[in-house]
Coordinates of C-alpha atoms in Angstrom, one line a residue:
Chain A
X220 CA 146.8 60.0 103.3
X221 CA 145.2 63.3 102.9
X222 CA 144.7 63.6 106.8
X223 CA 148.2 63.3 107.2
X224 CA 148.7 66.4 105.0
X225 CA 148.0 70.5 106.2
X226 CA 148.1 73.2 104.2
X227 CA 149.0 76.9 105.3
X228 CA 147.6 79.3 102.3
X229 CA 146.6 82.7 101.2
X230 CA 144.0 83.5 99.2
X231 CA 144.1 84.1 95.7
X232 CA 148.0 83.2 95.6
X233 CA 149.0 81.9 92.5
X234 CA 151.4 79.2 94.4
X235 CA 148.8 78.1 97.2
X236 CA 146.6 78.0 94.3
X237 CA 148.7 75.7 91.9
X238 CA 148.7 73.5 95.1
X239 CA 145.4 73.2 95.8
X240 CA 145.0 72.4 92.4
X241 CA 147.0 69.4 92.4
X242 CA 145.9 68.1 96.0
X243 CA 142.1 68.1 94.1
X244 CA 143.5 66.5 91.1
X245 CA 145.3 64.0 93.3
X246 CA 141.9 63.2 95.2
X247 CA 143.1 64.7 98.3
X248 CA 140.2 66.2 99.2
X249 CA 139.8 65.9 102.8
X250 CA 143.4 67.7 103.7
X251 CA 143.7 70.0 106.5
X252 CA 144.2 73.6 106.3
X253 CA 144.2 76.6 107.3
X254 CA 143.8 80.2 105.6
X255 CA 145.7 83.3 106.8
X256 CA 145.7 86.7 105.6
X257 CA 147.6 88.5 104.0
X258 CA 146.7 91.6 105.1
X259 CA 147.1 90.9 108.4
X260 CA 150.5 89.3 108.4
X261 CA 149.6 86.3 109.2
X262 CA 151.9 84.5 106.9
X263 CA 154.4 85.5 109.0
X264 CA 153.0 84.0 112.5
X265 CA 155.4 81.4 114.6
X266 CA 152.9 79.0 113.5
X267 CA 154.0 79.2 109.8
X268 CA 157.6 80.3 110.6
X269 CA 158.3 76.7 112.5
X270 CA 157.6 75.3 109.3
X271 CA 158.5 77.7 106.5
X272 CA 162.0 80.1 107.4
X273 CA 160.9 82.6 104.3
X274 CA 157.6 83.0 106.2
X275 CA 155.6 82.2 102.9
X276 CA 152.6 80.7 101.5
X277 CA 151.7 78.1 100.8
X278 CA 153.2 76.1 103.6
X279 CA 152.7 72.7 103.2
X280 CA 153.4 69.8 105.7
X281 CA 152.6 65.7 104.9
X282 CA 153.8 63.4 107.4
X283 CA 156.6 64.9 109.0
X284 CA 158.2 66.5 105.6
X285 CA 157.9 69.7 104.5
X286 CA 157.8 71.3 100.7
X287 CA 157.0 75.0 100.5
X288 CA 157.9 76.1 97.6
X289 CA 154.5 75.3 94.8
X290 CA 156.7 73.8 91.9
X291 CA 158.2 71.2 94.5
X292 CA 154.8 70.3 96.2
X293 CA 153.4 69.6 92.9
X294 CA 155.8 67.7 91.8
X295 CA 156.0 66.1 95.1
X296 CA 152.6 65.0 95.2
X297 CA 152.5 63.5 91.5
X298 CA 155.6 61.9 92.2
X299 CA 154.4 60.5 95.3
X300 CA 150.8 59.5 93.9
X301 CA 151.8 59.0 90.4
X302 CA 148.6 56.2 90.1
X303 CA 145.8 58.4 91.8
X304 CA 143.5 60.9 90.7
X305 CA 144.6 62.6 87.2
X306 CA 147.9 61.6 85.9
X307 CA 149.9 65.0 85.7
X308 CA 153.0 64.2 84.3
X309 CA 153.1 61.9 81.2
X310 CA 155.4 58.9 80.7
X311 CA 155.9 59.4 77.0
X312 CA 159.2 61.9 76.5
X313 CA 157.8 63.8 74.4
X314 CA 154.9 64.7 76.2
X315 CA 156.6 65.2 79.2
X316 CA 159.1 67.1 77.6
X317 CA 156.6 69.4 76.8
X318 CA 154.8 69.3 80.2
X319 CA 158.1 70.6 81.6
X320 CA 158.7 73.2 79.4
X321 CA 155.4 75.2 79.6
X322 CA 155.8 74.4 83.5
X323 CA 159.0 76.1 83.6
X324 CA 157.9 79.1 81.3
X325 CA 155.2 80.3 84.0
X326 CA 157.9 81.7 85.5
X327 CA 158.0 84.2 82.9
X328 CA 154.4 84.8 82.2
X329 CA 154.3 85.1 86.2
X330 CA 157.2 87.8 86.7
X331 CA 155.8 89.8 84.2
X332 CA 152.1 89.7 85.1
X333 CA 153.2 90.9 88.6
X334 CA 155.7 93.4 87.7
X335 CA 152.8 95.2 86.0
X336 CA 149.7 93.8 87.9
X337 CA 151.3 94.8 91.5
X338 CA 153.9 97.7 90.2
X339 CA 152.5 99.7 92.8
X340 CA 152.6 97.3 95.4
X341 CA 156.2 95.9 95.1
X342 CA 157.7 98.8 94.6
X343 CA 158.0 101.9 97.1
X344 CA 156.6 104.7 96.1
X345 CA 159.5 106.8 96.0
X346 CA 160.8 104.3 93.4
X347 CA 157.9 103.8 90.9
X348 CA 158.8 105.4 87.2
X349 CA 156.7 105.3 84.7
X350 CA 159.5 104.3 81.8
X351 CA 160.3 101.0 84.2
X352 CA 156.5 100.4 84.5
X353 CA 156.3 101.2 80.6
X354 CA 158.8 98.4 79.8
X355 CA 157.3 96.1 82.2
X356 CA 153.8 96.4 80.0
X357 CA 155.8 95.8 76.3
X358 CA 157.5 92.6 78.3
X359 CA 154.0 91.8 79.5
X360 CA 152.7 91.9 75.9
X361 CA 154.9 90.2 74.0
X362 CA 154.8 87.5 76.7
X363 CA 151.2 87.2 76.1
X364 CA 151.6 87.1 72.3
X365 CA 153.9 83.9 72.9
X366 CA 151.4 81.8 74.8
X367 CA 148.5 83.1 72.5
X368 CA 150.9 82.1 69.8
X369 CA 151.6 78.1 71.0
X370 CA 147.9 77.5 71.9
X371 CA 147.1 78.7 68.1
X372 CA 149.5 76.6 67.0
X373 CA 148.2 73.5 69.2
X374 CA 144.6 74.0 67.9
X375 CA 141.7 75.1 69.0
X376 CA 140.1 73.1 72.2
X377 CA 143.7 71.9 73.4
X378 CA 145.3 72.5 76.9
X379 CA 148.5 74.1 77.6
X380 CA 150.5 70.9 76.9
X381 CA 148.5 69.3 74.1
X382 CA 145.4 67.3 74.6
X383 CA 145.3 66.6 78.7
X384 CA 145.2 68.4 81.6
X385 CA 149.0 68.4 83.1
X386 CA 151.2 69.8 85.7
X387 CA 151.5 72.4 83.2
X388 CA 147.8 73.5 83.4
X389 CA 148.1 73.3 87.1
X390 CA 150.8 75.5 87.5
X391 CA 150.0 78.2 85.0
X392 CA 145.9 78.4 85.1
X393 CA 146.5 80.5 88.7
X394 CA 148.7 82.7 86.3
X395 CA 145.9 82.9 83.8
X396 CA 143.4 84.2 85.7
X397 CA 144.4 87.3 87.0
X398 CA 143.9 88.6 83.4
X399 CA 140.8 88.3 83.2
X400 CA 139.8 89.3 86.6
X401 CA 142.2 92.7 86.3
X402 CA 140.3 93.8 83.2
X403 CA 143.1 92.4 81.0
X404 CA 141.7 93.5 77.1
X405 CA 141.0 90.4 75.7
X406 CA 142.6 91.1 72.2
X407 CA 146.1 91.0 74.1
X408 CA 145.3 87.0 75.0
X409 CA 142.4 86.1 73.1
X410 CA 143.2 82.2 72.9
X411 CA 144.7 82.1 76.2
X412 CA 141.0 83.7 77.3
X413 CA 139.3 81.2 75.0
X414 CA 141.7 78.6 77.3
X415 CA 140.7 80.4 80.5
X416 CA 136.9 79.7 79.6
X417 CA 137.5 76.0 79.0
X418 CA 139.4 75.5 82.1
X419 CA 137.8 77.4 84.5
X420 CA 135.0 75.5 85.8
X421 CA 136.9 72.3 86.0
X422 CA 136.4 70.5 89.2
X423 CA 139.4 71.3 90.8
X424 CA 140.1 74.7 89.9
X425 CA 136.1 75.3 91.2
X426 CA 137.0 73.7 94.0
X427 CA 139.7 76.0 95.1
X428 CA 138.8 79.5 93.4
X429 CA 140.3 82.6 96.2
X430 CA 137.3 82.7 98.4
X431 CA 137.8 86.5 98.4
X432 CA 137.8 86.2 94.3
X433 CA 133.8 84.7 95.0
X434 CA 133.2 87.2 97.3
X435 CA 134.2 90.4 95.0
X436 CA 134.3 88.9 91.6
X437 CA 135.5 91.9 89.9
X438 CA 139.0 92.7 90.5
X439 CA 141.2 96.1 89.9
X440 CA 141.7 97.3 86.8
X441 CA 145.9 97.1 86.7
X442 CA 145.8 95.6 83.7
X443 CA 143.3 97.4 81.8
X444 CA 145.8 99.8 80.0
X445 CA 148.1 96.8 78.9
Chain B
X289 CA 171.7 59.1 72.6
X290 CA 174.0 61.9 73.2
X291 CA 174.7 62.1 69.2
X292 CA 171.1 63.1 69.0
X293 CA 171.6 66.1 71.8
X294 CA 172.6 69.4 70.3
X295 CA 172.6 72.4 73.0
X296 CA 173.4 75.6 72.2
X297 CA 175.0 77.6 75.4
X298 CA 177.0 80.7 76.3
X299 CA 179.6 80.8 78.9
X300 CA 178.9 81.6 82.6
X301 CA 175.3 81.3 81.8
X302 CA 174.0 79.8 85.2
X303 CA 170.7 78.2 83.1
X304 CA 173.2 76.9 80.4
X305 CA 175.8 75.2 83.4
X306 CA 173.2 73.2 85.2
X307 CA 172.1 71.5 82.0
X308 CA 175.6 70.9 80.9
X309 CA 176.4 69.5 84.7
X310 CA 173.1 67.0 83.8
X311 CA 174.7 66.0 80.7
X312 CA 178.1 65.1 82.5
X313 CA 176.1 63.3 85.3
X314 CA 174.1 61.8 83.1
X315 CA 177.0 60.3 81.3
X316 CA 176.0 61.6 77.6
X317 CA 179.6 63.3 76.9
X318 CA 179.3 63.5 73.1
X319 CA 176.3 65.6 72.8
X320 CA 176.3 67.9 69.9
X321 CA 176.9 71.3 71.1
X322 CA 177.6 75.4 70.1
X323 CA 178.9 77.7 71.8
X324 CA 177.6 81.3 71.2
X325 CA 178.6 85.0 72.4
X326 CA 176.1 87.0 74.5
X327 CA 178.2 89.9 74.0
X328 CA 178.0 89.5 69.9
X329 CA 174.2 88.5 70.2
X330 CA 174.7 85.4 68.7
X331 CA 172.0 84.1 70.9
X332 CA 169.3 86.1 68.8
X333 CA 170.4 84.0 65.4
X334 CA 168.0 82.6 63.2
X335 CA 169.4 79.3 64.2
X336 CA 168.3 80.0 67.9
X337 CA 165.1 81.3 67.2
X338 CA 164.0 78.5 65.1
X339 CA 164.0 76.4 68.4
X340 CA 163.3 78.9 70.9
X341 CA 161.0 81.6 70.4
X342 CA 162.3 83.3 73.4
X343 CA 166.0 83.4 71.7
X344 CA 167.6 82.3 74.7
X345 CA 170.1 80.0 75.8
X346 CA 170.0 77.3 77.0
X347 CA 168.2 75.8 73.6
X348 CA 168.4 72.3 73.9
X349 CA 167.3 69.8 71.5
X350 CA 166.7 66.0 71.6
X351 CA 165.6 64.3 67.9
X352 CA 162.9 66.3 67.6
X353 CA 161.9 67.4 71.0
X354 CA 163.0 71.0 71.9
X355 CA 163.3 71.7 76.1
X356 CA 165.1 75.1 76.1
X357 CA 163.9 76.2 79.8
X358 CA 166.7 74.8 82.3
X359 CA 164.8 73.2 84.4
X360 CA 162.9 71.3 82.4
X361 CA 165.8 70.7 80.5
X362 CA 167.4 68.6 83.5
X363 CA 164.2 67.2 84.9
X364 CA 163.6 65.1 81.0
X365 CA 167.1 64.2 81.1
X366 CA 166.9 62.5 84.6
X367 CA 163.3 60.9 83.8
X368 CA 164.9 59.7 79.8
X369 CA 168.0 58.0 81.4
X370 CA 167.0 57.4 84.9
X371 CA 169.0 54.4 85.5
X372 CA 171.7 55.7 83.5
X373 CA 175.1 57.8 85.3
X374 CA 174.3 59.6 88.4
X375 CA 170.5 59.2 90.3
X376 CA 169.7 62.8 90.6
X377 CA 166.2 62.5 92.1
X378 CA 166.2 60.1 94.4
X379 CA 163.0 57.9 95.2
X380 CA 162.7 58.0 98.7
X381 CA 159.6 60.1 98.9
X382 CA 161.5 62.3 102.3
X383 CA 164.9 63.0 100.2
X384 CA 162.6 63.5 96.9
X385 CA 160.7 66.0 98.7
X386 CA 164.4 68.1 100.3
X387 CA 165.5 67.7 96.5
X388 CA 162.7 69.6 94.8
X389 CA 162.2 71.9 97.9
X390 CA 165.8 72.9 97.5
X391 CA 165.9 72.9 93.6
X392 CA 163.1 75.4 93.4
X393 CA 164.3 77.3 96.0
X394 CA 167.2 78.2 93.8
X395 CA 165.5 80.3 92.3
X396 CA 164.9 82.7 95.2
X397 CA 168.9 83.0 95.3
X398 CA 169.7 83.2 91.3
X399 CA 167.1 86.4 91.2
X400 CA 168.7 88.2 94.0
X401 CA 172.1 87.2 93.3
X402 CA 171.1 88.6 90.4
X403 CA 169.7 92.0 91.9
X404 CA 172.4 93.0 93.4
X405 CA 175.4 91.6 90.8
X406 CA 173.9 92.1 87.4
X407 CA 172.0 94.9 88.8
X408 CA 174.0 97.9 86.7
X409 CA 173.3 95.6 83.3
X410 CA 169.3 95.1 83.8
X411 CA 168.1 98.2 85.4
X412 CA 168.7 101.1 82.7
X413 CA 171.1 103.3 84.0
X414 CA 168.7 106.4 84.1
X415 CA 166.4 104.1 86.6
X416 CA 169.5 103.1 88.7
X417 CA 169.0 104.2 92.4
X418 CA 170.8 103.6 95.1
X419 CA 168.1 102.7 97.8
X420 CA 166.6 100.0 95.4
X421 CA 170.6 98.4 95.3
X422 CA 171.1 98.7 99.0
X423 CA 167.9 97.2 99.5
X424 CA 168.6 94.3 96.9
X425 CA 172.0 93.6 99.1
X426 CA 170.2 93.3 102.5
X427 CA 167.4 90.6 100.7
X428 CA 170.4 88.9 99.6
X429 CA 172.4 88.9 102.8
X430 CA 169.1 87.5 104.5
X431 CA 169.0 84.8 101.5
X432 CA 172.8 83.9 102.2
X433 CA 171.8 83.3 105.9
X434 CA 169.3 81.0 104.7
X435 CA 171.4 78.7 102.7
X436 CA 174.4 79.0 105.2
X437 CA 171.8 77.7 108.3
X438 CA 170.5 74.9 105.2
X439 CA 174.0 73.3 105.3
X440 CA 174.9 74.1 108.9
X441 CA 171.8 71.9 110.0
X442 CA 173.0 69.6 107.0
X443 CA 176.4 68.5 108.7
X444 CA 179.5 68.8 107.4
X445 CA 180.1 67.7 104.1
X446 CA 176.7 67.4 103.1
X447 CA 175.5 68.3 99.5
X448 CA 172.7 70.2 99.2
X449 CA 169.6 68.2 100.2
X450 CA 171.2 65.4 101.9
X451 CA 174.4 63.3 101.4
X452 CA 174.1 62.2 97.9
X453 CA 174.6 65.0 95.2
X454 CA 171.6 65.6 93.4
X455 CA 169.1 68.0 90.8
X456 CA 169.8 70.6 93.6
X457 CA 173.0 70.4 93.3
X458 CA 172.9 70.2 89.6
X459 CA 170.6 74.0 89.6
X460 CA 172.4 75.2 92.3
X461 CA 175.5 75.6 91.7
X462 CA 176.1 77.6 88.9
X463 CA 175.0 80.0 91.2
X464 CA 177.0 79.5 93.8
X465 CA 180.3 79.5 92.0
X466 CA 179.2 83.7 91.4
X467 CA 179.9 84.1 95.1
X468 CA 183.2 83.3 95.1
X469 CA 183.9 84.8 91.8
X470 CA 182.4 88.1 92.3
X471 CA 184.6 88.9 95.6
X472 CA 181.2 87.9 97.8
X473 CA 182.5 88.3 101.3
X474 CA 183.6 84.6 102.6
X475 CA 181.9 85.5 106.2
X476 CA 178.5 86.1 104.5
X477 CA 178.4 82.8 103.5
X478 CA 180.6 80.7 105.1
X479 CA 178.9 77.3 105.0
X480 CA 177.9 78.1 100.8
X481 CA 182.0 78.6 100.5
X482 CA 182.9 75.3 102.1
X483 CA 180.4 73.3 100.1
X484 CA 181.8 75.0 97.0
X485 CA 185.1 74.0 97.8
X486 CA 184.0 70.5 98.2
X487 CA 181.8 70.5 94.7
X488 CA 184.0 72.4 92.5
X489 CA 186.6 69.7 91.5
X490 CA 183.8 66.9 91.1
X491 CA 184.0 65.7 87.1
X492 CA 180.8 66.8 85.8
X493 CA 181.2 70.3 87.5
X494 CA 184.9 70.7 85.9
X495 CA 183.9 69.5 82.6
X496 CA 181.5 71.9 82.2
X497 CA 183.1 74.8 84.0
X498 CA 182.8 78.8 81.9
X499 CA 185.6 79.0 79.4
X500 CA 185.8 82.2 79.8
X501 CA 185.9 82.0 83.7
X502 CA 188.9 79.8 83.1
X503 CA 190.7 82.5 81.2
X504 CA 190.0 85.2 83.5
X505 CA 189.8 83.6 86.6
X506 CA 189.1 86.6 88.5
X507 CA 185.8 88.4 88.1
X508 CA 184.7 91.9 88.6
X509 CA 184.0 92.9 92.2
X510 CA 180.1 93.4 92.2
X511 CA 179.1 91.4 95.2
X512 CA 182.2 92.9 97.3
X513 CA 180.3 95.3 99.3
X514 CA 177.9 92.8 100.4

C-alpha cells in the first residue's frame, strides 16, 4: 500500500512533519516522496500545483485521492488503517474524547509559536510593531503555561493524551520542538520539555526529524526572550 | 443521551454553530444547554472556566467528559452515535478522504474571513493599517475563488465534499452564512451563495440558526468592499 502513496514535503514543516509521523506509525515505510525547498519556491512548482491549488506542503497523493491538508491525512491514514502499526485514535469515548481535544488545541499552541517564532518573517517589514510582537509573546506564554499545566496534572511519564502515544502526540510533537531548538527558556515549558525528551527519539519521530534540523542542530534564537 | 449533554454557546459563534448543527444531525435535540453573552463576558464565568481553561465557547460536556474545541466536539459526537441520525463521515475511504480535506480546510477560510471582517475588533486600533486590511481582502478574494472552483467542479447541487451532506458541511457553514450576512459581494462568490441557499433551510441548520441573527437579520457591512 505504501507504494501506492507519494509525499510532496518541506523540511522541518510542522504539517509534513505530523504526516510523516503517522505514515511511520502506520508502518508505511517504503512511501514515495519527494523533498522541495522552501527557499527556492518549489512548493509552488506545476508538479505540486496539479495536485495541491494552495501550492502547499505537504502534498500528499494515495491511489488516485488526494488529502493535503496534515489534520486530514492523519486522520485519513488511521481511518483507513485503523488495524496496522500503532493505534492512534482510541475506541473508548473517553479517550478519544481526549485525543481530539489536545489534537484540536495544537492549533493554538501552533498560531502562537509562529506569530512570535517567524514575526519577522510573516509580516512585512514596514508592518512589524513591537506592542503586536509584545502581545504575541504574553499569548505565547500563557499558552505554554496551559500545556505545562495538563501534563502536570496527567503525571509525570504520560503523553499528551494520557498513557499512549495518539494522533494527539503526532500532531503536536512537530509543534513541540521548535521550542527547544529556538532557544525557548526551559522554565516557560519545563514539563512540556521533560515531554519533548521522552518523545523525541521515538522511532518514528527519529525517522523523520528535518534533515536540515540534523544538519544545523542549533536553531535561531526567536524565542529566547519569551 | 442528550440529557447528559450540556453546551454552553454564544450566538453567531461559528465554533459554537457547527457543534449545535452536529447535535441536530445527530438527533440529540434535548441536550442541556446555556446560552451566554460575549458582549457581557459571560463566557469568562467561573462556570466556564471550570470546564475550559481557555474560557471559551463552545464548552461542551458529556457525563463527565469535557470536548470544548469544535472540532473535536463534532468528530466524538459522530464516532459516539455513529449509526444514529445523519452519517456525517462517510466510510468510503475516497469520500472520507474529500470530507476531512474539506473539513480542515475550513479553517483556511474562517481565519481570513476573519481577517478582513472582524479585523477592526482583533487588531488594536493603534496597530490598524490599511495595507495589512487590503492585503487580508485580496487573500480572501483568492480563498473565495477556491471554494467557488470546489463546488463548480462539484456540479450543481452538490454539498460540500460530494452529494451527501456531511462534517464539512457541518464546520463549514457557519462560516459561510457571514458572507451573505456581512454584504460579501454575490459575484465573489457565486457558487458559495448558491450552495447557501440550498443549505440554509435544511432542519438542523434552522434549528440552530444565531438568535440574534434572527432579530437583526441584517448585519454590518464589513465584507462589502470585498
Amino acid at each position: 500500500m505504501a507504494q501506492n502513496m507519494m509525499l510532496y514535503w518541506g523540511s522541518g514543516s510542522p504539517p509534513c512533519w505530523r504526516v510523516m509521523i503517522a505514515l511511520e506509525e502506520k508502518k508505511l515505510q517504503g512511501y514515495k516522496h519527494k523533498l522541495l525547498s522552501f527557499d527556492k519556491k518549489e512548493h509552488q512548482s506545476a508538479e505540486v500545483k496539479a495536485l495541491n491549488p494552495r501550492a502547499q506542503l505537504p502534498t500528499f497523493k494515495h491511489g488516485d485521492l488526494i488529502v493535503n491538508e496534515s489534520f486530514a491525512a492523519c486522520l485519513y491514514l488511521e481511518s483507513a488503517l485503523k488495524s496496522q502499526g500503532t493505534r492512534l485514535i482510541p475506541d473508548d469515548p473517553a479517550e478519544q474524547a481526549l485525543v481530539y481535544q489536545r489534537m484540536f488545541e495544537t492549533n493554538n499552541l501552533q498560531q502562537k509559536m509562529y506569530d512570535v517564532a517567524f514575526y519577522k518573517w510573516h509580516v512585512p517589514e514596514g508592518e512589524q510593531q513591537e506592542s503586536a510582537l509584545k502581545r504575541n509573546k504574553e499569548n505565547l506564554v500563557t499558552e505554554l503555561k496551559l500545556w505545562d499545566g495538563y501534563l502536570e496534572k496527567m503525571g509525570k511519564g504520560s503523553y499528551l493524551a494520557g498513557k499512549n502515544f495518539t494522533m494527539a502526540d503526532v500532531v503536536c510533537f512537530p509543534i513541540i520542538a521548535f521550542f527547544p531548538r529556538l532557544h525557548c527558556p526551559k522554565e516557560q515549558c519545563s514539563r512540556l520539555m521533560e515531554y519533548y525528551e521522552m518523545v523525541k527519539d521515538r522511532p518514528s519521530i527519529k525517522a523523520s526529524w528535518p534533515p536540515h534540523w540534523l544538519e544545523n542542530p542549533v536553531g535561531p534564537d526567536t524565542l529566547k526572550n519569551l
